[in-house]
mmCIF file of C-alpha atoms in Angstrom:
data_model
loop_
_atom_site.group_PDB
_atom_site.id
_atom_site.type_symbol
_atom_site.label_atom_id
_atom_site.label_comp_id
_atom_site.label_asym_id
_atom_site.label_seq_id
_atom_site.Cartn_x
_atom_site.Cartn_y
_atom_site.Cartn_z
ATOM 1 C CA MET U 1 0.000 0.000 0.000
ATOM 2 C CA LYS U 2 1.148 3.552 -0.688
ATOM 3 C CA ALA U 3 1.086 6.423 1.797
ATOM 4 C CA LEU U 4 1.441 10.109 0.925
ATOM 5 C CA LEU U 5 2.557 12.378 3.782
ATOM 6 C CA LEU U 6 2.392 16.161 3.369
ATOM 7 C CA GLU U 7 3.531 19.248 5.281
ATOM 8 C CA ASN U 8 6.816 17.881 6.654
ATOM 9 C CA ILE U 9 5.282 15.165 8.822
ATOM 10 C CA HIS U 10 7.949 13.823 11.170
ATOM 11 C CA ASP U 11 10.426 11.075 10.243
ATOM 12 C CA GLU U 12 8.883 8.865 12.917
ATOM 13 C CA ALA U 13 5.724 8.512 10.819
ATOM 14 C CA VAL U 14 7.791 7.535 7.781
ATOM 15 C CA ARG U 15 9.806 5.034 9.825
ATOM 16 C CA THR U 16 6.687 3.513 11.401
ATOM 17 C CA LEU U 17 4.899 3.025 8.079
ATOM 18 C CA ARG U 18 7.943 1.724 6.218
ATOM 19 C CA SER U 19 8.705 -0.736 9.006
ATOM 20 C CA GLN U 20 5.351 -2.356 8.205
ATOM 21 C CA GLY U 21 6.052 -2.523 4.475
ATOM 22 C CA TYR U 22 4.271 0.614 3.262
ATOM 23 C CA ASP U 23 5.567 2.606 0.321
ATOM 24 C CA VAL U 24 5.876 6.180 1.656
ATOM 25 C CA GLU U 25 6.191 9.431 -0.265
ATOM 26 C CA ARG U 26 6.684 12.615 1.766
ATOM 27 C CA LEU U 27 6.347 16.236 0.643
ATOM 28 C CA SER U 28 7.303 19.278 2.683
ATOM 29 C CA LYS U 29 4.459 21.527 1.554
ATOM 30 C CA ALA U 30 0.673 21.646 1.687
ATOM 31 C CA LEU U 31 -1.311 20.965 -1.504
ATOM 32 C CA GLY U 32 -4.326 22.734 -2.948
ATOM 33 C CA GLU U 33 -7.394 20.854 -4.192
ATOM 34 C CA ASP U 34 -6.283 20.161 -7.756
ATOM 35 C CA GLU U 35 -2.709 19.367 -6.713
ATOM 36 C CA LEU U 36 -3.983 16.973 -4.070
ATOM 37 C CA ILE U 37 -6.338 15.181 -6.451
ATOM 38 C CA GLU U 38 -3.454 14.610 -8.845
ATOM 39 C CA ALA U 39 -1.073 13.515 -6.073
ATOM 40 C CA LEU U 40 -3.570 10.970 -4.693
ATOM 41 C CA ASP U 41 -3.482 8.835 -7.828
ATOM 42 C CA GLY U 42 -2.625 5.341 -6.565
ATOM 43 C CA VAL U 43 -2.471 6.439 -2.909
ATOM 44 C CA ASP U 44 -4.131 4.383 -0.152
ATOM 45 C CA LEU U 45 -3.246 6.425 2.937
ATOM 46 C CA LEU U 46 -2.993 10.213 3.198
ATOM 47 C CA GLY U 47 -1.243 12.098 5.988
ATOM 48 C CA ILE U 48 -1.764 15.846 6.419
ATOM 49 C CA ARG U 49 -1.376 18.571 9.002
ATOM 50 C CA SER U 50 -3.436 21.748 9.292
ATOM 51 C CA ARG U 51 -2.931 23.486 5.928
ATOM 52 C CA THR U 52 -4.061 20.824 3.442
ATOM 53 C CA GLY U 53 -7.814 20.705 2.879
ATOM 54 C CA VAL U 54 -9.381 17.304 2.235
ATOM 55 C CA THR U 55 -12.530 18.727 0.657
ATOM 56 C CA ARG U 56 -15.617 17.076 -0.801
ATOM 57 C CA LYS U 57 -14.204 17.726 -4.284
ATOM 58 C CA VAL U 58 -11.045 15.811 -3.384
ATOM 59 C CA ILE U 59 -13.021 12.978 -1.798
ATOM 60 C CA GLU U 60 -15.400 12.640 -4.738
ATOM 61 C CA ALA U 61 -12.399 12.402 -7.061
ATOM 62 C CA ARG U 62 -10.276 9.964 -5.001
ATOM 63 C CA GLY U 63 -12.482 8.542 -2.242
ATOM 64 C CA GLN U 64 -13.010 5.206 -3.996
ATOM 65 C CA SER U 65 -9.302 4.379 -3.893
ATOM 66 C CA LEU U 66 -8.393 6.118 -0.638
ATOM 67 C CA THR U 67 -8.552 3.927 2.477
ATOM 68 C CA ALA U 68 -7.841 6.339 5.330
ATOM 69 C CA VAL U 69 -6.685 9.871 6.151
ATOM 70 C CA GLY U 70 -4.585 10.819 9.149
ATOM 71 C CA ALA U 71 -4.368 14.378 10.471
ATOM 72 C CA PHE U 72 -0.996 14.596 12.221
ATOM 73 C CA CYS U 73 -2.311 17.331 14.521
ATOM 74 C CA ILE U 74 -5.234 17.969 16.854
ATOM 75 C CA GLY U 75 -7.661 19.766 14.549
ATOM 76 C CA THR U 76 -9.880 18.082 11.976
ATOM 77 C CA ASN U 77 -11.601 21.104 10.403
ATOM 78 C CA GLN U 78 -9.384 20.798 7.335
ATOM 79 C CA MET U 79 -11.111 17.490 6.529
ATOM 80 C CA ASP U 80 -14.694 17.120 5.317
ATOM 81 C CA LEU U 81 -15.538 14.369 7.787
ATOM 82 C CA PRO U 82 -19.113 13.704 6.570
ATOM 83 C CA ALA U 83 -17.890 13.337 2.971
ATOM 84 C CA LEU U 84 -15.119 10.975 4.095
ATOM 85 C CA ALA U 85 -17.648 8.833 5.971
ATOM 86 C CA GLU U 86 -19.970 8.765 2.971
ATOM 87 C CA ALA U 87 -17.067 7.463 0.885
ATOM 88 C CA GLY U 88 -16.122 4.889 3.538
ATOM 89 C CA VAL U 89 -12.768 6.531 4.257
ATOM 90 C CA ALA U 90 -11.669 6.428 7.895
ATOM 91 C CA ALA U 91 -10.176 9.576 9.439
ATOM 92 C CA PHE U 92 -7.891 9.851 12.458
ATOM 93 C CA ASN U 93 -6.106 12.623 14.329
ATOM 94 C CA ALA U 94 -3.789 13.104 17.306
ATOM 95 C CA PRO U 95 -6.008 14.602 20.005
ATOM 96 C CA TYR U 96 -3.573 14.398 22.924
ATOM 97 C CA SER U 97 -0.022 14.035 21.640
ATOM 98 C CA ASN U 98 0.983 17.710 21.580
ATOM 99 C CA THR U 99 -1.112 18.978 24.496
ATOM 100 C CA ARG U 100 1.861 19.514 26.787
ATOM 101 C CA SER U 101 3.827 21.347 24.085
ATOM 102 C CA VAL U 102 1.016 23.839 23.485
ATOM 103 C CA VAL U 103 0.512 24.410 27.199
ATOM 104 C CA GLU U 104 4.211 25.082 27.761
ATOM 105 C CA LEU U 105 4.229 27.637 24.928
ATOM 106 C CA VAL U 106 1.244 29.426 26.486
ATOM 107 C CA ILE U 107 2.905 29.516 29.909
ATOM 108 C CA GLY U 108 6.057 30.908 28.315
ATOM 109 C CA GLU U 109 4.064 33.565 26.470
ATOM 110 C CA ILE U 110 2.199 34.606 29.619
ATOM 111 C CA ILE U 111 5.530 35.153 31.360
ATOM 112 C CA ALA U 112 7.066 36.887 28.332
ATOM 113 C CA LEU U 113 4.140 39.299 28.041
ATOM 114 C CA ALA U 114 3.955 39.989 31.773
ATOM 115 C CA ARG U 115 7.698 40.723 31.887
ATOM 116 C CA ARG U 116 7.739 42.576 28.535
ATOM 117 C CA LEU U 117 10.540 40.324 27.321
ATOM 118 C CA GLY U 118 9.806 41.111 23.676
ATOM 119 C CA ASP U 119 10.515 44.801 24.251
ATOM 120 C CA ARG U 120 13.616 44.077 26.334
ATOM 121 C CA ASN U 121 14.978 41.678 23.718
ATOM 122 C CA THR U 122 14.439 44.168 20.862
ATOM 123 C CA GLN U 123 16.065 46.970 22.857
ATOM 124 C CA MET U 124 19.121 44.854 23.630
ATOM 125 C CA HIS U 125 19.517 43.845 19.983
ATOM 126 C CA ASN U 126 19.453 47.552 19.151
ATOM 127 C CA GLY U 127 22.172 48.256 21.721
ATOM 128 C CA VAL U 128 19.843 49.826 24.293
ATOM 129 C CA TRP U 129 20.386 48.856 27.938
ATOM 130 C CA ARG U 130 17.120 49.653 29.758
ATOM 131 C CA LYS U 131 17.185 48.084 33.201
ATOM 132 C CA SER U 132 13.760 48.923 34.600
ATOM 133 C CA ALA U 133 10.862 47.243 36.399
ATOM 134 C CA VAL U 134 8.267 49.565 34.820
ATOM 135 C CA GLY U 135 5.457 47.507 33.272
ATOM 136 C CA SER U 136 7.036 44.212 34.375
ATOM 137 C CA HIS U 137 5.014 41.892 36.605
ATOM 138 C CA GLU U 138 5.085 38.451 38.169
ATOM 139 C CA ILE U 139 2.392 36.052 37.026
ATOM 140 C CA ARG U 140 1.885 34.779 40.578
ATOM 141 C CA GLY U 141 -1.483 35.950 41.827
ATOM 142 C CA ARG U 142 -2.682 37.122 38.414
ATOM 143 C CA LYS U 143 -6.075 36.033 37.094
ATOM 144 C CA LEU U 144 -6.032 33.737 34.068
ATOM 145 C CA GLY U 145 -9.164 33.137 32.015
ATOM 146 C CA ILE U 146 -9.262 30.046 29.814
ATOM 147 C CA VAL U 147 -11.781 29.991 26.972
ATOM 148 C CA GLY U 148 -12.328 26.328 26.102
ATOM 149 C CA TYR U 149 -11.674 23.760 28.840
ATOM 150 C CA GLY U 150 -10.775 20.697 26.791
ATOM 151 C CA ASN U 151 -7.512 18.734 26.847
ATOM 152 C CA ILE U 152 -5.274 21.771 26.436
ATOM 153 C CA GLY U 153 -7.339 24.242 28.437
ATOM 154 C CA SER U 154 -7.648 21.940 31.435
ATOM 155 C CA GLN U 155 -3.940 21.063 31.484
ATOM 156 C CA LEU U 156 -3.083 24.765 31.202
ATOM 157 C CA SER U 157 -5.362 25.306 34.189
ATOM 158 C CA VAL U 158 -3.360 22.863 36.309
ATOM 159 C CA LEU U 159 0.063 24.205 35.348
ATOM 160 C CA ALA U 160 -0.951 27.849 35.703
ATOM 161 C CA GLU U 161 -2.368 27.211 39.164
ATOM 162 C CA ALA U 162 0.828 25.397 40.152
ATOM 163 C CA MET U 163 2.699 28.606 39.256
ATOM 164 C CA GLY U 164 0.477 30.650 41.528
ATOM 165 C CA MET U 165 -2.091 31.987 39.072
ATOM 166 C CA ARG U 166 -5.790 32.079 39.874
ATOM 167 C CA VAL U 167 -7.821 30.385 37.141
ATOM 168 C CA TRP U 168 -11.297 30.949 35.720
ATOM 169 C CA PHE U 169 -12.654 29.132 32.662
ATOM 170 C CA TYR U 170 -15.592 29.218 30.279
ATOM 171 C CA ASP U 171 -16.758 26.372 28.060
ATOM 172 C CA LYS U 172 -20.040 25.920 26.212
ATOM 173 C CA ALA U 173 -20.083 22.301 27.388
ATOM 174 C CA ASP U 174 -20.503 21.460 31.050
ATOM 175 C CA LYS U 175 -16.982 20.752 32.362
ATOM 176 C CA LEU U 176 -15.835 19.946 35.871
ATOM 177 C CA PRO U 177 -13.081 22.252 37.165
ATOM 178 C CA LEU U 178 -9.660 20.881 38.042
ATOM 179 C CA GLY U 179 -7.878 22.062 41.170
ATOM 180 C CA ASN U 180 -9.215 25.408 42.340
ATOM 181 C CA ALA U 181 -10.315 26.654 38.911
ATOM 182 C CA GLN U 182 -13.633 28.490 38.884
ATOM 183 C CA LYS U 183 -16.242 28.078 36.170
ATOM 184 C CA CYS U 184 -17.853 31.116 34.533
ATOM 185 C CA ASP U 185 -21.413 30.966 33.239
ATOM 186 C CA SER U 186 -20.691 33.225 30.272
ATOM 187 C CA LEU U 187 -17.827 34.539 28.178
ATOM 188 C CA GLU U 188 -18.722 38.052 29.319
ATOM 189 C CA GLU U 189 -18.337 37.058 32.968
ATOM 190 C CA LEU U 190 -14.893 35.611 32.300
ATOM 191 C CA LEU U 191 -13.651 38.602 30.288
ATOM 192 C CA GLN U 192 -14.734 41.042 32.967
ATOM 193 C CA THR U 193 -13.053 38.999 35.719
ATOM 194 C CA VAL U 194 -9.551 38.107 34.502
ATOM 195 C CA GLU U 195 -6.420 39.965 33.407
ATOM 196 C CA THR U 196 -5.039 37.375 30.983
ATOM 197 C CA VAL U 197 -7.146 35.450 28.454
ATOM 198 C CA SER U 198 -5.984 32.283 26.667
ATOM 199 C CA ILE U 199 -8.162 30.797 23.917
ATOM 200 C CA HIS U 200 -8.383 27.021 23.410
ATOM 201 C CA VAL U 201 -11.478 26.292 21.302
ATOM 202 C CA ASP U 202 -11.847 24.321 18.085
ATOM 203 C CA GLY U 203 -12.487 25.711 14.622
ATOM 204 C CA ARG U 204 -16.205 24.946 14.284
ATOM 205 C CA LYS U 205 -18.329 27.600 12.605
ATOM 206 C CA ASP U 206 -19.829 28.774 15.906
ATOM 207 C CA ASN U 207 -16.371 29.835 17.078
ATOM 208 C CA ILE U 208 -15.381 31.892 14.023
ATOM 209 C CA ALA U 209 -14.859 35.540 15.065
ATOM 210 C CA LEU U 210 -15.563 34.567 18.666
ATOM 211 C CA PHE U 211 -13.376 37.503 19.687
ATOM 212 C CA GLY U 212 -14.375 40.752 17.945
ATOM 213 C CA PRO U 213 -14.861 44.412 18.914
ATOM 214 C CA ALA U 214 -17.598 43.625 21.446
ATOM 215 C CA GLU U 215 -15.515 41.001 23.252
ATOM 216 C CA PHE U 216 -12.427 43.234 23.384
ATOM 217 C CA GLU U 217 -14.559 45.984 24.872
ATOM 218 C CA MET U 218 -15.679 43.591 27.619
ATOM 219 C CA MET U 219 -12.084 42.810 28.592
ATOM 220 C CA ARG U 220 -10.519 44.663 31.472
ATOM 221 C CA PRO U 221 -8.183 47.531 30.523
ATOM 222 C CA ARG U 222 -4.543 46.470 30.000
ATOM 223 C CA SER U 223 -5.456 42.788 29.644
ATOM 224 C CA LEU U 224 -3.343 40.233 27.794
ATOM 225 C CA LEU U 225 -4.661 37.913 25.053
ATOM 226 C CA ILE U 226 -3.186 34.617 23.837
ATOM 227 C CA ASN U 227 -4.511 32.571 20.911
ATOM 228 C CA CYS U 228 -2.930 29.194 20.177
ATOM 229 C CA SER U 229 -6.133 27.556 18.916
ATOM 230 C CA ARG U 230 -7.457 28.616 15.489
ATOM 231 C CA GLY U 231 -6.656 31.697 13.443
ATOM 232 C CA ARG U 232 -10.221 32.617 12.546
ATOM 233 C CA ILE U 233 -11.312 32.781 16.187
ATOM 234 C CA VAL U 234 -9.935 36.318 16.611
ATOM 235 C CA ASP U 235 -10.773 39.401 14.550
ATOM 236 C CA ILE U 236 -7.204 40.503 13.786
ATOM 237 C CA ASP U 237 -8.145 44.047 12.797
ATOM 238 C CA ALA U 238 -10.110 44.570 15.999
ATOM 239 C CA LEU U 239 -7.245 43.132 18.036
ATOM 240 C CA GLY U 240 -4.776 45.447 16.307
ATOM 241 C CA GLU U 241 -6.900 48.490 17.077
ATOM 242 C CA ASN U 242 -7.165 47.553 20.762
ATOM 243 C CA LEU U 243 -3.419 46.959 20.948
ATOM 244 C CA ARG U 244 -2.727 50.366 19.422
ATOM 245 C CA THR U 245 -5.013 52.147 21.873
ATOM 246 C CA GLY U 246 -3.505 50.232 24.795
ATOM 247 C CA HIS U 247 -6.816 48.743 25.926
ATOM 248 C CA ILE U 248 -5.137 45.392 25.311
ATOM 249 C CA ALA U 249 -1.631 45.637 26.764
ATOM 250 C CA GLY U 250 -0.181 42.737 24.811
ATOM 251 C CA ALA U 251 -1.005 39.664 22.783
ATOM 252 C CA ALA U 252 0.620 36.433 21.647
ATOM 253 C CA LEU U 253 -0.635 34.654 18.523
ATOM 254 C CA ASP U 254 0.478 31.323 17.098
ATOM 255 C CA VAL U 255 -2.356 30.991 14.558
ATOM 256 C CA PHE U 256 -3.734 33.358 11.937
ATOM 257 C CA PRO U 257 -6.746 33.664 9.596
ATOM 258 C CA SER U 258 -4.436 33.301 6.600
ATOM 259 C CA GLU U 259 -1.192 31.352 6.853
ATOM 260 C CA PRO U 260 1.481 30.707 4.201
ATOM 261 C CA ARG U 261 1.380 27.231 2.659
ATOM 262 C CA SER U 262 5.166 26.981 2.834
ATOM 263 C CA GLY U 263 8.226 28.866 4.028
ATOM 264 C CA ASP U 264 8.658 30.262 0.519
ATOM 265 C CA GLU U 265 5.570 32.457 0.928
ATOM 266 C CA PRO U 266 5.747 35.684 2.954
ATOM 267 C CA PHE U 267 3.782 36.102 6.171
ATOM 268 C CA ILE U 268 1.538 39.164 5.988
ATOM 269 C CA SER U 269 -0.401 40.537 8.947
ATOM 270 C CA PRO U 270 -1.432 43.969 10.272
ATOM 271 C CA LEU U 271 0.113 42.942 13.603
ATOM 272 C CA THR U 272 3.723 42.779 12.388
ATOM 273 C CA THR U 273 4.234 46.509 12.981
ATOM 274 C CA LEU U 274 3.214 46.337 16.657
ATOM 275 C CA ASP U 275 5.807 45.966 19.408
ATOM 276 C CA ASN U 276 3.462 44.543 22.031
ATOM 277 C CA VAL U 277 2.665 41.340 20.105
ATOM 278 C CA ILE U 278 4.463 37.991 20.097
ATOM 279 C CA LEU U 279 4.004 36.253 16.722
ATOM 280 C CA THR U 280 4.964 32.620 16.177
ATOM 281 C CA PRO U 281 4.436 30.527 12.997
ATOM 282 C CA HIS U 282 1.898 27.933 14.203
ATOM 283 C CA VAL U 283 4.464 26.085 16.316
ATOM 284 C CA GLY U 284 2.365 25.439 19.418
ATOM 285 C CA GLY U 285 2.651 21.676 19.008
ATOM 286 C CA SER U 286 5.965 21.757 17.179
ATOM 287 C CA THR U 287 8.385 20.294 19.671
ATOM 288 C CA GLN U 288 10.513 17.286 18.842
ATOM 289 C CA GLU U 289 8.798 15.285 21.578
ATOM 290 C CA ALA U 290 5.309 16.102 20.319
ATOM 291 C CA GLN U 291 6.112 15.507 16.663
ATOM 292 C CA VAL U 292 7.662 12.112 17.413
ATOM 293 C CA ASP U 293 4.599 11.124 19.459
ATOM 294 C CA ILE U 294 2.189 12.417 16.792
ATOM 295 C CA GLY U 295 4.092 10.710 13.980
ATOM 296 C CA ARG U 296 4.068 7.377 15.761
ATOM 297 C CA TYR U 297 0.495 7.647 17.063
ATOM 298 C CA VAL U 298 -1.274 8.581 13.816
ATOM 299 C CA ALA U 299 0.840 6.252 11.671
ATOM 300 C CA ASN U 300 -0.061 3.375 13.982
ATOM 301 C CA LYS U 301 -3.745 4.306 13.779
ATOM 302 C CA LEU U 302 -3.554 4.115 9.973
ATOM 303 C CA ILE U 303 -1.745 0.774 10.152
ATOM 304 C CA ASP U 304 -4.175 -0.641 12.710
ATOM 305 C CA TYR U 305 -7.084 0.280 10.463
ATOM 306 C CA THR U 306 -5.620 -1.239 7.304
ATOM 307 C CA GLU U 307 -4.240 -4.360 9.014
ATOM 308 C CA ASN U 308 -6.835 -5.036 11.727
ATOM 309 C CA ALA U 309 -9.913 -3.000 10.641
ATOM 310 C CA SER U 310 -9.698 -1.089 13.936
ATOM 311 C CA THR U 311 -11.511 2.258 14.011
ATOM 312 C CA SER U 312 -10.402 3.046 17.566
ATOM 313 C CA MET U 313 -10.323 6.847 18.015
ATOM 314 C CA SER U 314 -11.611 7.483 14.482
ATOM 315 C CA VAL U 315 -13.167 10.932 14.190
ATOM 316 C CA ASN U 316 -15.781 9.987 11.582
ATOM 317 C CA LEU U 317 -16.614 6.255 11.801
ATOM 318 C CA PRO U 318 -18.108 4.072 14.559
ATOM 319 C CA ASP U 319 -15.448 3.109 17.115
ATOM 320 C CA ILE U 320 -14.375 -0.539 17.319
ATOM 321 C CA THR U 321 -11.188 -1.914 18.877
ATOM 322 C CA PRO U 322 -11.336 -5.499 17.598
ATOM 323 C CA ALA U 323 -9.679 -8.596 18.990
ATOM 324 C CA PRO U 324 -6.634 -10.062 17.180
ATOM 325 C CA VAL U 325 -7.431 -11.397 13.712
ATOM 326 C CA VAL U 326 -8.535 -15.040 13.511
ATOM 327 C CA GLY U 327 -9.088 -16.344 9.981
ATOM 328 C CA THR U 328 -10.328 -13.960 7.283
ATOM 329 C CA ARG U 329 -11.347 -10.546 8.583
ATOM 330 C CA ILE U 330 -14.007 -8.376 6.947
ATOM 331 C CA GLY U 331 -14.563 -4.741 7.866
ATOM 332 C CA HIS U 332 -18.072 -3.707 6.833
ATOM 333 C CA LEU U 333 -19.235 -0.081 6.910
ATOM 334 C CA HIS U 334 -22.939 0.291 6.251
ATOM 335 C CA ARG U 335 -25.961 2.504 6.698
ATOM 336 C CA ASN U 336 -27.400 2.243 10.193
ATOM 337 C CA ILE U 337 -30.717 0.805 9.054
ATOM 338 C CA PRO U 338 -32.725 -2.200 10.309
ATOM 339 C CA GLY U 339 -31.897 -5.591 8.847
ATOM 340 C CA VAL U 340 -28.305 -5.071 7.675
ATOM 341 C CA MET U 341 -26.757 -7.359 10.297
ATOM 342 C CA ALA U 342 -29.421 -10.023 9.773
ATOM 343 C CA HIS U 343 -28.734 -10.032 6.027
ATOM 344 C CA LEU U 344 -24.984 -10.080 6.636
ATOM 345 C CA ASN U 345 -25.133 -13.055 8.981
ATOM 346 C CA ARG U 346 -27.515 -14.868 6.641
ATOM 347 C CA LEU U 347 -25.031 -14.386 3.805
ATOM 348 C CA VAL U 348 -22.273 -15.903 5.911
ATOM 349 C CA ALA U 349 -24.479 -18.886 6.759
ATOM 350 C CA ASP U 350 -25.544 -19.372 3.128
ATOM 351 C CA HIS U 351 -21.876 -19.594 2.110
ATOM 352 C CA GLY U 352 -21.061 -22.040 4.867
ATOM 353 C CA GLY U 353 -18.994 -19.490 6.722
ATOM 354 C CA ASN U 354 -18.031 -20.034 10.334
ATOM 355 C CA VAL U 355 -18.008 -16.741 12.267
ATOM 356 C CA VAL U 356 -15.429 -16.902 15.055
ATOM 357 C CA TYR U 357 -15.568 -13.224 16.014
ATOM 358 C CA GLN U 358 -17.937 -10.344 15.427
ATOM 359 C CA ALA U 359 -18.166 -6.775 16.757
ATOM 360 C CA LEU U 360 -20.611 -4.006 15.892
ATOM 361 C CA ALA U 361 -20.702 -0.287 16.652
ATOM 362 C CA THR U 362 -22.902 2.526 15.384
ATOM 363 C CA ARG U 363 -22.394 6.264 15.047
ATOM 364 C CA GLY U 364 -25.294 8.345 13.832
ATOM 365 C CA GLU U 365 -26.317 7.128 10.393
ATOM 366 C CA TYR U 366 -23.436 4.644 10.125
ATOM 367 C CA GLY U 367 -22.851 1.139 11.391
ATOM 368 C CA TYR U 368 -19.537 -0.706 11.334
ATOM 369 C CA THR U 369 -18.946 -4.377 11.958
ATOM 370 C CA VAL U 370 -15.824 -6.505 12.056
ATOM 371 C CA LEU U 371 -16.180 -10.233 11.293
ATOM 372 C CA ASP U 372 -13.590 -13.012 11.453
ATOM 373 C CA ILE U 373 -14.560 -16.032 9.371
ATOM 374 C CA ALA U 374 -12.673 -19.316 9.681
ATOM 375 C CA GLU U 375 -14.088 -20.963 6.574
ATOM 376 C CA THR U 376 -15.580 -19.278 3.520
ATOM 377 C CA ASP U 377 -15.323 -18.856 -0.230
ATOM 378 C CA ARG U 378 -14.638 -15.884 -2.472
ATOM 379 C CA GLY U 379 -18.313 -15.631 -3.351
ATOM 380 C CA LEU U 380 -19.132 -14.493 0.181
ATOM 381 C CA LEU U 381 -16.699 -11.617 -0.005
ATOM 382 C CA SER U 382 -18.227 -10.453 -3.268
ATOM 383 C CA ASP U 383 -21.780 -10.742 -1.944
ATOM 384 C CA VAL U 384 -20.952 -8.783 1.222
ATOM 385 C CA ALA U 385 -19.685 -5.884 -0.884
ATOM 386 C CA HIS U 386 -23.029 -5.791 -2.732
ATOM 387 C CA LEU U 387 -25.237 -6.149 0.332
ATOM 388 C CA GLU U 388 -27.960 -3.499 0.573
ATOM 389 C CA GLY U 389 -26.823 -0.637 2.780
ATOM 390 C CA THR U 390 -23.121 -1.342 2.298
ATOM 391 C CA ILE U 391 -20.874 1.719 1.995
ATOM 392 C CA ARG U 392 -17.560 -0.115 1.896
ATOM 393 C CA ALA U 393 -16.469 -3.667 2.614
ATOM 394 C CA ARG U 394 -12.787 -4.442 3.129
ATOM 395 C CA VAL U 395 -11.183 -7.857 3.240
ATOM 396 C CA LEU U 396 -7.937 -8.055 5.174
#
């Protein structure tokens, strides 16, 4: 089987796939729709990061031959998950592997902003020695507000509290606080309470432009803002205006509404002229430790799906962690409608098949079953693929 890995996915992913006999091609850049469609000719497994869009157009062109897609990052908004499911293509991501790396960057940025290290560094590089405590503060005792209390937000909560910060959080879902963190009932309540705001929400449509002029106005004067989540969450122009007026004392951004596809393209932003902003090129999860873990984790998910039919931790298909393979294994993705399993088992019986293992899971409109058959004939495998309701049947 052939795997195509884009956007400089770590060597560990290449090593893991090749060690299991996969033919791996790796490119350093992201691909646009037409480029991706062309590149997927003959490809079974696709690996991407955040800048390559696996759109419905791509899936309609290559979904029949594509087996699975792995996002070697946390986010999945760059993939059309419903279209992938409709085509029977499994999708995976790395929801936990770079959590610590992102949290450590945020902690570092909170300290850097509170101590005005960006200004001090620039002054020193310009030969200016300005030894002063003006505008420089400890983070101990300061109030941190976390918007989005998922894996990253909750771990940030723990580390920030360990460093002496007081933590408030807001999440649309009902989340239990860790440590002494306090839950806010609204975004407005959080913004009016804290001095430093760190955003950790996903890229769903509801969160686009979550922070605009109205939200900046709610924030306390001289607050700090950090965004290491998604670029379209923050209205950059509104942020720039509030930074220029001093209402927002400083900001740190690792993500942007528009990001270069490669290092050959220039980075353009209205924030580059401002001294009180830390700008980093989407490196929140880009530590060697995180990239090794992500490379190994997602590559193994792709292998486990192709070799064992496991959909464990899939972001678009029903979740099954099957037992070790015994005999011939069939992975059967179908519409979640009455009668499919009865027809499937009847087919096996009609062909004299002996089922030694079977597992079933459903997810919305989809059902997925894994069958191990000790004795069968090729006719069964063909009939299963043509069973009413079948989306895709794979024989391992």
